[in-house]
Amino acid sequence: MNHDPDLGLVVTHMMKGVVYRDGQPEVWRALLRLRTQAHDHVGVLGLRIDIDEAEGYAFLRSRPQGDDEAALPRLVARRSLSFHVSLLVALLRKKLAEFDAANSDTRLILTRQQIVESVSIFLPPGSSEARLIDQIDTHIGKVVELGFLRKVTGTEHSYEVRRIIKAFVDAQWLFELDERLREYARQLAPDGEGEA
């Protein structure tokens, strides 16, 4: 069987991570052209390709196992996130939802200071500012590794919130987390504050 020579390019890039339209235009065009073949190719490995053409990204997920299929070992590892990294991811997703509702721009850029201000109200009081910023910088670094933030080149401490975050944090999960965060903020507030 002859395959399109670009199929190997597409599958290899998909196996390495998220493919972005703006970052890998050649691979993106080949993926859209060869999506059926690429789906078939990764399907034998128990994977599927999720493509969001509107937002411009594609990634691999484990395919739900059918009743008559033999169990395959997972190729896409699940990652366990710390509370603070989960919190930061949720806050970034919320900021992106607010940004989309109020803007026609496509790129949400946040400074480190804006991220620190968002997260710091949920951290226990008592830490020095320098220690707090160090902790949040560590969390930001982890979120960059996950691909939900990208450092903006040519700027100091500015980050773009990547739209793929929408594929992993949906509106229902965000709503439930918002309720939990309100409760958590009430618990952290001094006595009497934060009560409605």
mmCIF file with all atom_site columns, C-alpha atoms in Angstrom:
data_model
loop_
_atom_site.group_PDB
_atom_site.id
_atom_site.type_symbol
_atom_site.label_atom_id
_atom_site.label_alt_id
_atom_site.label_comp_id
_atom_site.label_asym_id
_atom_site.label_entity_id
_atom_site.label_seq_id
_atom_site.pdbx_PDB_ins_code
_atom_site.Cartn_x
_atom_site.Cartn_y
_atom_site.Cartn_z
_atom_site.occupancy
_atom_site.B_iso_or_equiv
_atom_site.pdbx_formal_charge
_atom_site.auth_seq_id
_atom_site.auth_comp_id
_atom_site.auth_asym_id
_atom_site.auth_atom_id
_atom_site.pdbx_PDB_model_num
ATOM 1   C CA . MET A 1 1   ? 0.000   0.000  0.000  1.00 0.00 ? 1   MET A CA 1
ATOM 2   C CA . ASN A 1 2   ? 1.329   3.431  -0.962 1.00 0.00 ? 2   ASN A CA 1
ATOM 3   C CA . HIS A 1 3   ? 0.981   6.244  1.530  1.00 0.00 ? 3   HIS A CA 1
ATOM 4   C CA . ASP A 1 4   ? 1.201   9.944  0.888  1.00 0.00 ? 4   ASP A CA 1
ATOM 5   C CA . PRO A 1 5   ? 4.762   10.918 1.911  1.00 0.00 ? 5   PRO A CA 1
ATOM 6   C CA . ASP A 1 6   ? 3.320   13.657 4.142  1.00 0.00 ? 6   ASP A CA 1
ATOM 7   C CA . LEU A 1 7   ? 1.435   11.093 6.240  1.00 0.00 ? 7   LEU A CA 1
ATOM 8   C CA . GLY A 1 8   ? 4.625   10.209 8.126  1.00 0.00 ? 8   GLY A CA 1
ATOM 9   C CA . LEU A 1 9   ? 5.262   13.920 8.731  1.00 0.00 ? 9   LEU A CA 1
ATOM 10  C CA . VAL A 1 10  ? 1.753   14.380 10.153 1.00 0.00 ? 10  VAL A CA 1
ATOM 11  C CA . VAL A 1 11  ? 1.754   11.280 12.364 1.00 0.00 ? 11  VAL A CA 1
ATOM 12  C CA . THR A 1 12  ? 5.252   11.951 13.684 1.00 0.00 ? 12  THR A CA 1
ATOM 13  C CA . HIS A 1 13  ? 4.376   15.493 14.698 1.00 0.00 ? 13  HIS A CA 1
ATOM 14  C CA . MET A 1 14  ? 1.115   14.345 16.262 1.00 0.00 ? 14  MET A CA 1
ATOM 15  C CA . MET A 1 15  ? 2.965   11.731 18.319 1.00 0.00 ? 15  MET A CA 1
ATOM 16  C CA . LYS A 1 16  ? 5.354   14.425 19.576 1.00 0.00 ? 16  LYS A CA 1
ATOM 17  C CA . GLY A 1 17  ? 2.608   16.753 20.848 1.00 0.00 ? 17  GLY A CA 1
ATOM 18  C CA . VAL A 1 18  ? 0.079   19.396 19.903 1.00 0.00 ? 18  VAL A CA 1
ATOM 19  C CA . VAL A 1 19  ? 0.160   20.682 16.324 1.00 0.00 ? 19  VAL A CA 1
ATOM 20  C CA . TYR A 1 20  ? -0.686  24.380 15.982 1.00 0.00 ? 20  TYR A CA 1
ATOM 21  C CA . ARG A 1 21  ? -1.775  26.057 12.748 1.00 0.00 ? 21  ARG A CA 1
ATOM 22  C CA . ASP A 1 22  ? 0.311   29.162 13.457 1.00 0.00 ? 22  ASP A CA 1
ATOM 23  C CA . GLY A 1 23  ? 3.404   27.317 14.658 1.00 0.00 ? 23  GLY A CA 1
ATOM 24  C CA . GLN A 1 24  ? 3.566   24.458 12.132 1.00 0.00 ? 24  GLN A CA 1
ATOM 25  C CA . PRO A 1 25  ? 1.665   25.620 9.025  1.00 0.00 ? 25  PRO A CA 1
ATOM 26  C CA . GLU A 1 26  ? 3.103   22.944 6.729  1.00 0.00 ? 26  GLU A CA 1
ATOM 27  C CA . VAL A 1 27  ? 2.162   20.104 9.103  1.00 0.00 ? 27  VAL A CA 1
ATOM 28  C CA . TRP A 1 28  ? -1.249  21.701 9.722  1.00 0.00 ? 28  TRP A CA 1
ATOM 29  C CA . ARG A 1 29  ? -2.089  21.838 5.999  1.00 0.00 ? 29  ARG A CA 1
ATOM 30  C CA . ALA A 1 30  ? -0.955  18.235 5.535  1.00 0.00 ? 30  ALA A CA 1
ATOM 31  C CA . LEU A 1 31  ? -3.030  17.133 8.542  1.00 0.00 ? 31  LEU A CA 1
ATOM 32  C CA . LEU A 1 32  ? -6.202  18.695 7.158  1.00 0.00 ? 32  LEU A CA 1
ATOM 33  C CA . ARG A 1 33  ? -5.563  17.097 3.758  1.00 0.00 ? 33  ARG A CA 1
ATOM 34  C CA . LEU A 1 34  ? -4.727  13.656 5.198  1.00 0.00 ? 34  LEU A CA 1
ATOM 35  C CA . ARG A 1 35  ? -6.987  13.592 8.256  1.00 0.00 ? 35  ARG A CA 1
ATOM 36  C CA . THR A 1 36  ? -8.779  10.366 7.282  1.00 0.00 ? 36  THR A CA 1
ATOM 37  C CA . GLN A 1 37  ? -5.545  8.458  6.702  1.00 0.00 ? 37  GLN A CA 1
ATOM 38  C CA . ALA A 1 38  ? -3.994  9.935  9.844  1.00 0.00 ? 38  ALA A CA 1
ATOM 39  C CA . HIS A 1 39  ? -7.060  8.925  11.904 1.00 0.00 ? 39  HIS A CA 1
ATOM 40  C CA . ASP A 1 40  ? -6.834  5.377  10.531 1.00 0.00 ? 40  ASP A CA 1
ATOM 41  C CA . HIS A 1 41  ? -3.105  5.239  11.230 1.00 0.00 ? 41  HIS A CA 1
ATOM 42  C CA . VAL A 1 42  ? -3.260  6.312  14.878 1.00 0.00 ? 42  VAL A CA 1
ATOM 43  C CA . GLY A 1 43  ? -6.532  4.403  15.386 1.00 0.00 ? 43  GLY A CA 1
ATOM 44  C CA . VAL A 1 44  ? -4.715  1.052  15.378 1.00 0.00 ? 44  VAL A CA 1
ATOM 45  C CA . LEU A 1 45  ? -2.747  2.363  18.379 1.00 0.00 ? 45  LEU A CA 1
ATOM 46  C CA . GLY A 1 46  ? -5.932  3.131  20.310 1.00 0.00 ? 46  GLY A CA 1
ATOM 47  C CA . LEU A 1 47  ? -5.695  6.867  19.624 1.00 0.00 ? 47  LEU A CA 1
ATOM 48  C CA . ARG A 1 48  ? -7.795  9.469  17.868 1.00 0.00 ? 48  ARG A CA 1
ATOM 49  C CA . ILE A 1 49  ? -6.974  12.938 16.553 1.00 0.00 ? 49  ILE A CA 1
ATOM 50  C CA . ASP A 1 50  ? -8.974  15.864 17.903 1.00 0.00 ? 50  ASP A CA 1
ATOM 51  C CA . ILE A 1 51  ? -8.839  18.800 15.483 1.00 0.00 ? 51  ILE A CA 1
ATOM 52  C CA . ASP A 1 52  ? -10.244 22.248 16.241 1.00 0.00 ? 52  ASP A CA 1
ATOM 53  C CA . GLU A 1 53  ? -10.032 24.074 12.935 1.00 0.00 ? 53  GLU A CA 1
ATOM 54  C CA . ALA A 1 54  ? -11.581 27.271 14.321 1.00 0.00 ? 54  ALA A CA 1
ATOM 55  C CA . GLU A 1 55  ? -8.972  27.585 17.071 1.00 0.00 ? 55  GLU A CA 1
ATOM 56  C CA . GLY A 1 56  ? -6.136  26.090 15.031 1.00 0.00 ? 56  GLY A CA 1
ATOM 57  C CA . TYR A 1 57  ? -4.822  23.130 17.003 1.00 0.00 ? 57  TYR A CA 1
ATOM 58  C CA . ALA A 1 58  ? -4.880  19.332 16.942 1.00 0.00 ? 58  ALA A CA 1
ATOM 59  C CA . PHE A 1 59  ? -3.796  16.703 19.439 1.00 0.00 ? 59  PHE A CA 1
ATOM 60  C CA . LEU A 1 60  ? -4.046  12.988 20.191 1.00 0.00 ? 60  LEU A CA 1
ATOM 61  C CA . ARG A 1 61  ? -6.386  11.444 22.735 1.00 0.00 ? 61  ARG A CA 1
ATOM 62  C CA . SER A 1 62  ? -6.875  7.856  23.796 1.00 0.00 ? 62  SER A CA 1
ATOM 63  C CA . ARG A 1 63  ? -9.820  6.404  21.887 1.00 0.00 ? 63  ARG A CA 1
ATOM 64  C CA . PRO A 1 64  ? -12.642 4.942  24.000 1.00 0.00 ? 64  PRO A CA 1
ATOM 65  C CA . GLN A 1 65  ? -12.303 1.169  23.990 1.00 0.00 ? 65  GLN A CA 1
ATOM 66  C CA . GLY A 1 66  ? -15.065 -0.780 22.271 1.00 0.00 ? 66  GLY A CA 1
ATOM 67  C CA . ASP A 1 67  ? -16.713 -3.806 23.921 1.00 0.00 ? 67  ASP A CA 1
ATOM 68  C CA . ASP A 1 68  ? -15.173 -6.222 21.434 1.00 0.00 ? 68  ASP A CA 1
ATOM 69  C CA . GLU A 1 69  ? -11.680 -4.686 21.463 1.00 0.00 ? 69  GLU A CA 1
ATOM 70  C CA . ALA A 1 70  ? -8.684  -5.989 23.349 1.00 0.00 ? 70  ALA A CA 1
ATOM 71  C CA . ALA A 1 71  ? -7.355  -3.558 25.955 1.00 0.00 ? 71  ALA A CA 1
ATOM 72  C CA . LEU A 1 72  ? -4.324  -1.607 24.746 1.00 0.00 ? 72  LEU A CA 1
ATOM 73  C CA . PRO A 1 73  ? -1.775  0.043  27.020 1.00 0.00 ? 73  PRO A CA 1
ATOM 74  C CA . ARG A 1 74  ? -2.129  3.840  27.111 1.00 0.00 ? 74  ARG A CA 1
ATOM 75  C CA . LEU A 1 75  ? 0.230   5.721  24.812 1.00 0.00 ? 75  LEU A CA 1
ATOM 76  C CA . VAL A 1 76  ? -0.975  9.144  25.953 1.00 0.00 ? 76  VAL A CA 1
ATOM 77  C CA . ALA A 1 77  ? -0.027  9.408  29.602 1.00 0.00 ? 77  ALA A CA 1
ATOM 78  C CA . ARG A 1 78  ? -2.387  10.940 32.138 1.00 0.00 ? 78  ARG A CA 1
ATOM 79  C CA . ARG A 1 79  ? -0.780  13.709 34.117 1.00 0.00 ? 79  ARG A CA 1
ATOM 80  C CA . SER A 1 80  ? -1.566  14.396 37.724 1.00 0.00 ? 80  SER A CA 1
ATOM 81  C CA . LEU A 1 81  ? -1.452  18.111 38.485 1.00 0.00 ? 81  LEU A CA 1
ATOM 82  C CA . SER A 1 82  ? -0.832  19.747 41.826 1.00 0.00 ? 82  SER A CA 1
ATOM 83  C CA . PHE A 1 83  ? -3.603  21.851 43.352 1.00 0.00 ? 83  PHE A CA 1
ATOM 84  C CA . HIS A 1 84  ? -1.834  25.103 42.497 1.00 0.00 ? 84  HIS A CA 1
ATOM 85  C CA . VAL A 1 85  ? -1.147  24.124 38.884 1.00 0.00 ? 85  VAL A CA 1
ATOM 86  C CA . SER A 1 86  ? -4.793  23.016 38.507 1.00 0.00 ? 86  SER A CA 1
ATOM 87  C CA . LEU A 1 87  ? -5.869  26.311 40.038 1.00 0.00 ? 87  LEU A CA 1
ATOM 88  C CA . LEU A 1 88  ? -3.706  28.299 37.641 1.00 0.00 ? 88  LEU A CA 1
ATOM 89  C CA . VAL A 1 89  ? -5.011  26.341 34.630 1.00 0.00 ? 89  VAL A CA 1
ATOM 90  C CA . ALA A 1 90  ? -8.591  26.992 35.749 1.00 0.00 ? 90  ALA A CA 1
ATOM 91  C CA . LEU A 1 91  ? -7.968  30.709 36.299 1.00 0.00 ? 91  LEU A CA 1
ATOM 92  C CA . LEU A 1 92  ? -6.363  31.008 32.861 1.00 0.00 ? 92  LEU A CA 1
ATOM 93  C CA . ARG A 1 93  ? -9.321  29.237 31.276 1.00 0.00 ? 93  ARG A CA 1
ATOM 94  C CA . LYS A 1 94  ? -11.691 31.599 33.061 1.00 0.00 ? 94  LYS A CA 1
ATOM 95  C CA . LYS A 1 95  ? -9.722  34.637 31.888 1.00 0.00 ? 95  LYS A CA 1
ATOM 96  C CA . LEU A 1 96  ? -9.856  33.312 28.310 1.00 0.00 ? 96  LEU A CA 1
ATOM 97  C CA . ALA A 1 97  ? -13.651 32.912 28.546 1.00 0.00 ? 97  ALA A CA 1
ATOM 98  C CA . GLU A 1 98  ? -13.981 36.486 29.849 1.00 0.00 ? 98  GLU A CA 1
ATOM 99  C CA . PHE A 1 99  ? -11.615 37.734 27.156 1.00 0.00 ? 99  PHE A CA 1
ATOM 100 C CA . ASP A 1 100 ? -13.562 36.016 24.371 1.00 0.00 ? 100 ASP A CA 1
ATOM 101 C CA . ALA A 1 101 ? -16.835 37.438 25.668 1.00 0.00 ? 101 ALA A CA 1
ATOM 102 C CA . ALA A 1 102 ? -15.511 41.006 25.645 1.00 0.00 ? 102 ALA A CA 1
ATOM 103 C CA . ASN A 1 103 ? -13.039 41.083 22.738 1.00 0.00 ? 103 ASN A CA 1
ATOM 104 C CA . SER A 1 104 ? -12.781 40.239 19.071 1.00 0.00 ? 104 SER A CA 1
ATOM 105 C CA . ASP A 1 105 ? -9.024  39.688 19.353 1.00 0.00 ? 105 ASP A CA 1
ATOM 106 C CA . THR A 1 106 ? -7.769  36.125 19.214 1.00 0.00 ? 106 THR A CA 1
ATOM 107 C CA . ARG A 1 107 ? -4.720  36.318 21.498 1.00 0.00 ? 107 ARG A CA 1
ATOM 108 C CA . LEU A 1 108 ? -4.982  36.737 25.250 1.00 0.00 ? 108 LEU A CA 1
ATOM 109 C CA . ILE A 1 109 ? -1.655  38.052 26.537 1.00 0.00 ? 109 ILE A CA 1
ATOM 110 C CA . LEU A 1 110 ? -1.062  38.275 30.292 1.00 0.00 ? 110 LEU A CA 1
ATOM 111 C CA . THR A 1 111 ? 1.896   39.643 32.167 1.00 0.00 ? 111 THR A CA 1
ATOM 112 C CA . ARG A 1 112 ? 3.454   37.690 34.997 1.00 0.00 ? 112 ARG A CA 1
ATOM 113 C CA . GLN A 1 113 ? 2.171   40.367 37.386 1.00 0.00 ? 113 GLN A CA 1
ATOM 114 C CA . GLN A 1 114 ? -1.418  39.838 36.194 1.00 0.00 ? 114 GLN A CA 1
ATOM 115 C CA . ILE A 1 115 ? -1.036  36.083 36.702 1.00 0.00 ? 115 ILE A CA 1
ATOM 116 C CA . VAL A 1 116 ? 0.472   36.597 40.156 1.00 0.00 ? 116 VAL A CA 1
ATOM 117 C CA . GLU A 1 117 ? -2.439  38.856 41.152 1.00 0.00 ? 117 GLU A CA 1
ATOM 118 C CA . SER A 1 118 ? -4.975  36.266 39.972 1.00 0.00 ? 118 SER A CA 1
ATOM 119 C CA . VAL A 1 119 ? -3.395  33.383 41.847 1.00 0.00 ? 119 VAL A CA 1
ATOM 120 C CA . SER A 1 120 ? -2.144  35.077 44.998 1.00 0.00 ? 120 SER A CA 1
ATOM 121 C CA . ILE A 1 121 ? -5.627  35.570 46.524 1.00 0.00 ? 121 ILE A CA 1
ATOM 122 C CA . PHE A 1 122 ? -5.972  31.800 46.678 1.00 0.00 ? 122 PHE A CA 1
ATOM 123 C CA . LEU A 1 123 ? -2.642  31.168 48.401 1.00 0.00 ? 123 LEU A CA 1
ATOM 124 C CA . PRO A 1 124 ? -2.328  31.047 52.181 1.00 0.00 ? 124 PRO A CA 1
ATOM 125 C CA . PRO A 1 125 ? -1.390  34.390 53.754 1.00 0.00 ? 125 PRO A CA 1
ATOM 126 C CA . GLY A 1 126 ? 1.965   34.847 55.449 1.00 0.00 ? 126 GLY A CA 1
ATOM 127 C CA . SER A 1 127 ? 4.374   34.219 52.580 1.00 0.00 ? 127 SER A CA 1
ATOM 128 C CA . SER A 1 128 ? 6.721   37.020 51.615 1.00 0.00 ? 128 SER A CA 1
ATOM 129 C CA . GLU A 1 129 ? 6.090   38.590 48.228 1.00 0.00 ? 129 GLU A CA 1
ATOM 130 C CA . ALA A 1 130 ? 9.390   37.318 46.831 1.00 0.00 ? 130 ALA A CA 1
ATOM 131 C CA . ARG A 1 131 ? 8.635   33.772 47.973 1.00 0.00 ? 131 ARG A CA 1
ATOM 132 C CA . LEU A 1 132 ? 5.116   34.033 46.576 1.00 0.00 ? 132 LEU A CA 1
ATOM 133 C CA . ILE A 1 133 ? 6.379   35.147 43.170 1.00 0.00 ? 133 ILE A CA 1
ATOM 134 C CA . ASP A 1 134 ? 8.952   32.340 43.145 1.00 0.00 ? 134 ASP A CA 1
ATOM 135 C CA . GLN A 1 135 ? 6.200   29.804 43.852 1.00 0.00 ? 135 GLN A CA 1
ATOM 136 C CA . ILE A 1 136 ? 3.939   31.206 41.140 1.00 0.00 ? 136 ILE A CA 1
ATOM 137 C CA . ASP A 1 137 ? 6.842   31.311 38.667 1.00 0.00 ? 137 ASP A CA 1
ATOM 138 C CA . THR A 1 138 ? 7.289   27.577 39.277 1.00 0.00 ? 138 THR A CA 1
ATOM 139 C CA . HIS A 1 139 ? 3.588   26.986 38.596 1.00 0.00 ? 139 HIS A CA 1
ATOM 140 C CA . ILE A 1 140 ? 3.748   29.147 35.464 1.00 0.00 ? 140 ILE A CA 1
ATOM 141 C CA . GLY A 1 141 ? 6.705   27.104 34.235 1.00 0.00 ? 141 GLY A CA 1
ATOM 142 C CA . LYS A 1 142 ? 4.720   23.903 34.677 1.00 0.00 ? 142 LYS A CA 1
ATOM 143 C CA . VAL A 1 143 ? 1.751   25.337 32.765 1.00 0.00 ? 143 VAL A CA 1
ATOM 144 C CA . VAL A 1 144 ? 4.126   26.382 29.963 1.00 0.00 ? 144 VAL A CA 1
ATOM 145 C CA . GLU A 1 145 ? 5.399   22.769 29.860 1.00 0.00 ? 145 GLU A CA 1
ATOM 146 C CA . LEU A 1 146 ? 1.794   21.564 29.583 1.00 0.00 ? 146 LEU A CA 1
ATOM 147 C CA . GLY A 1 147 ? 1.311   23.826 26.556 1.00 0.00 ? 147 GLY A CA 1
ATOM 148 C CA . PHE A 1 148 ? -1.428  26.036 28.001 1.00 0.00 ? 148 PHE A CA 1
ATOM 149 C CA . LEU A 1 149 ? 0.834   29.101 28.178 1.00 0.00 ? 149 LEU A CA 1
ATOM 150 C CA . ARG A 1 150 ? 3.481   30.299 25.739 1.00 0.00 ? 150 ARG A CA 1
ATOM 151 C CA . LYS A 1 151 ? 6.071   32.905 26.578 1.00 0.00 ? 151 LYS A CA 1
ATOM 152 C CA . VAL A 1 152 ? 5.761   35.847 24.193 1.00 0.00 ? 152 VAL A CA 1
ATOM 153 C CA . THR A 1 153 ? 9.047   36.399 22.429 1.00 0.00 ? 153 THR A CA 1
ATOM 154 C CA . GLY A 1 154 ? 10.515  39.875 22.577 1.00 0.00 ? 154 GLY A CA 1
ATOM 155 C CA . THR A 1 155 ? 8.795   40.711 25.863 1.00 0.00 ? 155 THR A CA 1
ATOM 156 C CA . GLU A 1 156 ? 9.777   40.182 29.448 1.00 0.00 ? 156 GLU A CA 1
ATOM 157 C CA . HIS A 1 157 ? 7.378   38.131 31.561 1.00 0.00 ? 157 HIS A CA 1
ATOM 158 C CA . SER A 1 158 ? 4.450   38.118 29.121 1.00 0.00 ? 158 SER A CA 1
ATOM 159 C CA . TYR A 1 159 ? 2.557   34.960 28.244 1.00 0.00 ? 159 TYR A CA 1
ATOM 160 C CA . GLU A 1 160 ? -0.063  33.996 25.670 1.00 0.00 ? 160 GLU A CA 1
ATOM 161 C CA . VAL A 1 161 ? -2.888  31.771 26.913 1.00 0.00 ? 161 VAL A CA 1
ATOM 162 C CA . ARG A 1 162 ? -3.055  28.978 24.319 1.00 0.00 ? 162 ARG A CA 1
ATOM 163 C CA . ARG A 1 163 ? -6.536  28.166 23.099 1.00 0.00 ? 163 ARG A CA 1
ATOM 164 C CA . ILE A 1 164 ? -6.025  24.435 23.498 1.00 0.00 ? 164 ILE A CA 1
ATOM 165 C CA . ILE A 1 165 ? -6.826  25.010 27.179 1.00 0.00 ? 165 ILE A CA 1
ATOM 166 C CA . LYS A 1 166 ? -10.491 25.062 26.079 1.00 0.00 ? 166 LYS A CA 1
ATOM 167 C CA . ALA A 1 167 ? -10.247 21.408 25.027 1.00 0.00 ? 167 ALA A CA 1
ATOM 168 C CA . PHE A 1 168 ? -9.247  20.338 28.531 1.00 0.00 ? 168 PHE A CA 1
ATOM 169 C CA . VAL A 1 169 ? -11.264 22.681 30.748 1.00 0.00 ? 169 VAL A CA 1
ATOM 170 C CA . ASP A 1 170 ? -14.910 22.828 29.672 1.00 0.00 ? 170 ASP A CA 1
ATOM 171 C CA . ALA A 1 171 ? -17.613 25.243 30.835 1.00 0.00 ? 171 ALA A CA 1
ATOM 172 C CA . GLN A 1 172 ? -19.234 22.792 33.293 1.00 0.00 ? 172 GLN A CA 1
ATOM 173 C CA . TRP A 1 173 ? -15.929 21.980 34.981 1.00 0.00 ? 173 TRP A CA 1
ATOM 174 C CA . LEU A 1 174 ? -15.175 25.697 35.155 1.00 0.00 ? 174 LEU A CA 1
ATOM 175 C CA . PHE A 1 175 ? -18.536 26.448 36.773 1.00 0.00 ? 175 PHE A CA 1
ATOM 176 C CA . GLU A 1 176 ? -18.038 23.757 39.419 1.00 0.00 ? 176 GLU A CA 1
ATOM 177 C CA . LEU A 1 177 ? -14.518 24.931 40.128 1.00 0.00 ? 177 LEU A CA 1
ATOM 178 C CA . ASP A 1 178 ? -15.728 28.525 40.448 1.00 0.00 ? 178 ASP A CA 1
ATOM 179 C CA . GLU A 1 179 ? -18.116 27.434 43.205 1.00 0.00 ? 179 GLU A CA 1
ATOM 180 C CA . ARG A 1 180 ? -15.312 25.608 45.004 1.00 0.00 ? 180 ARG A CA 1
ATOM 181 C CA . LEU A 1 181 ? -12.971 28.590 44.688 1.00 0.00 ? 181 LEU A CA 1
ATOM 182 C CA . ARG A 1 182 ? -15.562 30.914 46.199 1.00 0.00 ? 182 ARG A CA 1
ATOM 183 C CA . GLU A 1 183 ? -15.816 28.580 49.168 1.00 0.00 ? 183 GLU A CA 1
ATOM 184 C CA . TYR A 1 184 ? -12.029 28.290 49.403 1.00 0.00 ? 184 TYR A CA 1
ATOM 185 C CA . ALA A 1 185 ? -11.629 32.102 49.290 1.00 0.00 ? 185 ALA A CA 1
ATOM 186 C CA . ARG A 1 186 ? -14.215 32.426 52.087 1.00 0.00 ? 186 ARG A CA 1
ATOM 187 C CA . GLN A 1 187 ? -12.230 29.971 54.200 1.00 0.00 ? 187 GLN A CA 1
ATOM 188 C CA . LEU A 1 188 ? -8.998  31.918 53.646 1.00 0.00 ? 188 LEU A CA 1
ATOM 189 C CA . ALA A 1 189 ? -10.587 35.279 54.442 1.00 0.00 ? 189 ALA A CA 1
ATOM 190 C CA . PRO A 1 190 ? -10.211 36.644 57.990 1.00 0.00 ? 190 PRO A CA 1
ATOM 191 C CA . ASP A 1 191 ? -13.254 36.026 60.225 1.00 0.00 ? 191 ASP A CA 1
ATOM 192 C CA . GLY A 1 192 ? -16.307 37.866 59.003 1.00 0.00 ? 192 GLY A CA 1
ATOM 193 C CA . GLU A 1 193 ? -14.850 38.808 55.616 1.00 0.00 ? 193 GLU A CA 1
ATOM 194 C CA . GLY A 1 194 ? -16.013 37.119 52.450 1.00 0.00 ? 194 GLY A CA 1
ATOM 195 C CA . GLU A 1 195 ? -19.398 36.230 53.925 1.00 0.00 ? 195 GLU A CA 1
ATOM 196 C CA . ALA A 1 196 ? -22.323 37.369 51.806 1.00 0.00 ? 196 ALA A CA 1
#
